Amino acid sequence: MSLPKTLWSPRESFKKASNMNAYKVWLSKNQNIDFDNYQQLWNWSIKHQNEFWESILNYFQVDYSGEYNAVNTATKNMYETRWFEGIEVSYAEHIFKNISKEKAAIVFKSEHQRFEKITWDSLHSQTAKIANYLKSCGVKKGDRVCSMLPNSPEAIIAFLATNSIGAVWTSCSPDFGIKSILDRFTQIEPKVFITTNAYQYNGKIFSKIDEVKEIASAIPSITNVLMVDYIEGIETDYQPDSWKKVLSGEDIDLYFERVDFNHPIWILYSSGTTGKPKAITHSVGGILIEHFKALALHQNVKPGDTFFWYSTTGWMMWNYAVSALLVKGTVAIYDGSPAFPNAYALWDFAEEAEINHFGAGASYYLYCMKEGMDFTKNEYIKNIESFGSTGSPLPPEGFDWFNKKVNPNAWIISLSGGTDICSGFVGGNPFEPVYEGEIQCRMLGVNLKSYSEEGNPIVNELGEMVIENAMPSMPIYFWNDKNNKRYKSSYFDMYPGKWRHGDWIKITERNTLIIYGRSDATLNRGGVRIGTSEIYSATESVEEVADSLIVCIDQENGSQTMPMFVQLKEGFELDMKLKQKIKKKIKTQYSSRHIPDKIFQVSEIPYTISGKKMEAPVKKILSGIAIEKAASIDAMKNPKALEFFKTFKFKE
């Protein structure tokens, strides 16, 4: 088998200067363990996981109170594992530990606000005042604080204030529908609601006053509402507590409440496309050491670096990006549409904010590619150290675009994990090359395998992504999940005692990885399983195609049909010539098995709020299940997109 194209190879000087190498040198000096390459280091991290995670605790000098007798309480049930029992830690304490005032803590821009810098002193002062406000509302350790804030400095400040007093953070972004927010917040009984008065997206202003009042009245546990006047000129007679007024008070000290290592830090939510969202609860200590590992070792974020990942406060990448503060980086945040006022909005921000590490969803990069963006003459963009991609698989042509049109020396970090662990299972590695279409490595401490249908580990074949060992950032539980019923059914039903993540993956003989999409959306052609990402890669490289979705439907007679739905660029219609062009492209790039049975034109492809194609719900609708049972409309980015499938009939 020929090797794919090598897009990036780290220079020896880069390797030696990397955080990963510093950690490797520390292991040699302090634990008398030496490794010649990353694979040896990874092997040690999974075979000696207790030593590995203890080394992370010590290498990053995590401050704690108390003593632990064991690194973890391993049992046959992975979901019952607890880490470093007996010690207490604070996430926020480590954010403000050993800070350097040479660079800003946060750099920020939005559609309606100019570029702004938040100093470490300002972040500290504002966090202390909001923490004091929360205490005045009676919030104490373990209480929940919910938020509906845009991706602004206020969101980071509110989270750090919540964490500093030992309370539990949870967030939805302002673009969520009212039912979607209530489906989440009613599960966790929050005490204080911190919200925006409005937000702007794609040049339009959306008032949230009515929704705020409805949420506050619908959740009896909410005792106080704190509002940020994010958009000026929103008229209302509603007078909740004022963020501006709280910050106008005198400066006070910021105290940190240390909590049990396994105490909740935040509650994140599954997409909720097929039922009530799962309230995924992570631990303070687990996130602390996982994010130290991921941001420092795998992303190579160093003190003074500026780290950016385009996100909203309703996506786990917001939480992940905030942790760049842990390693003394500057967090860059942008609020608004990535295509307003033009398609270069984020790239202009990258230059203005002097971003070193630029991250976004794979779909955004493919959008840039289709827009014909070319940065080969932009000296700043060409010098960005790394480009992160996540949310869906980045196809080979996305890698190729980076190489030819963005930066021929770009370190492309394709990160995949999810809300479930608020980090990555697979990601970047400063020691190894980047091959076109492939993810560099399994991250340290992640014993990831590809399983056959029989449940055996396989190499160079498509299989189920399975994690064979517990990780500190796996959920401690789902909130209000009696006997861990939903937790167990989400990950452990297929392979008892092992975490089945639901992704379709191949591990190569070089230990790189290729993800082909969700296994629950896998296509089956004559017993051969096909990942949807391959078909999307080919189809969306056709000039006329803007987007696509494909599913495999089981028929009553036992046969299967594989329809594809395409959204075309403006001005194009799906005729027989274009259908043949799409089929030829798929066959040329992959095989005749990949060719859909029929192709249909739709006005838009349905997406979740977090930007994932809704393959499974579409499959259910086309199989006769009612829309309201197949998908949660409020968890969608574009609910009207499902109407087409409600009345769809299989004919061309």
mmCIF file of C-alpha atoms in Angstrom, residues 26 48 62 91 128 186 192 270 279 418 422 444 477 485 547 556 598 630 632 635 638 645 650:
data_model
loop_
_atom_site.group_PDB
_atom_site.id
_atom_site.type_symbol
_atom_site.label_atom_id
_atom_site.label_comp_id
_atom_site.label_asym_id
_atom_site.label_seq_id
_atom_site.Cartn_x
_atom_site.Cartn_y
_atom_site.Cartn_z
ATOM 1 C CA TRP A 26 11.036 15.390 32.541
ATOM 2 C CA HIS A 48 0.936 2.044 32.886
ATOM 3 C CA VAL A 62 -1.317 20.674 40.130
ATOM 4 C CA TYR A 91 -9.739 24.731 38.293
ATOM 5 C CA ALA A 128 -14.016 38.235 41.974
ATOM 6 C CA THR A 186 -34.929 21.960 33.887
ATOM 7 C CA VAL A 192 -28.867 31.629 39.242
ATOM 8 C CA SER A 270 -25.772 15.831 24.000
ATOM 9 C CA ALA A 279 -26.787 16.008 30.927
ATOM 10 C CA GLY A 418 -16.544 14.977 21.724
ATOM 11 C CA CYS A 422 -14.773 17.448 26.491
ATOM 12 C CA LEU A 444 -1.675 9.923 25.466
ATOM 13 C CA TYR A 477 -22.323 10.538 35.606
ATOM 14 C CA LYS A 485 -29.097 3.779 33.024
ATOM 15 C CA ASP A 547 -23.770 20.220 0.543
ATOM 16 C CA GLU A 556 -39.736 -4.371 3.861
ATOM 17 C CA LYS A 598 -30.911 7.805 -6.482
ATOM 18 C CA ALA A 630 -37.226 11.155 15.063
ATOM 19 C CA SER A 632 -35.914 17.326 18.519
ATOM 20 C CA ALA A 635 -31.973 21.105 18.832
ATOM 21 C CA ASN A 638 -32.474 24.775 10.508
ATOM 22 C CA PHE A 645 -38.309 14.490 4.172
ATOM 23 C CA PHE A 650 -38.852 7.499 -3.458
#
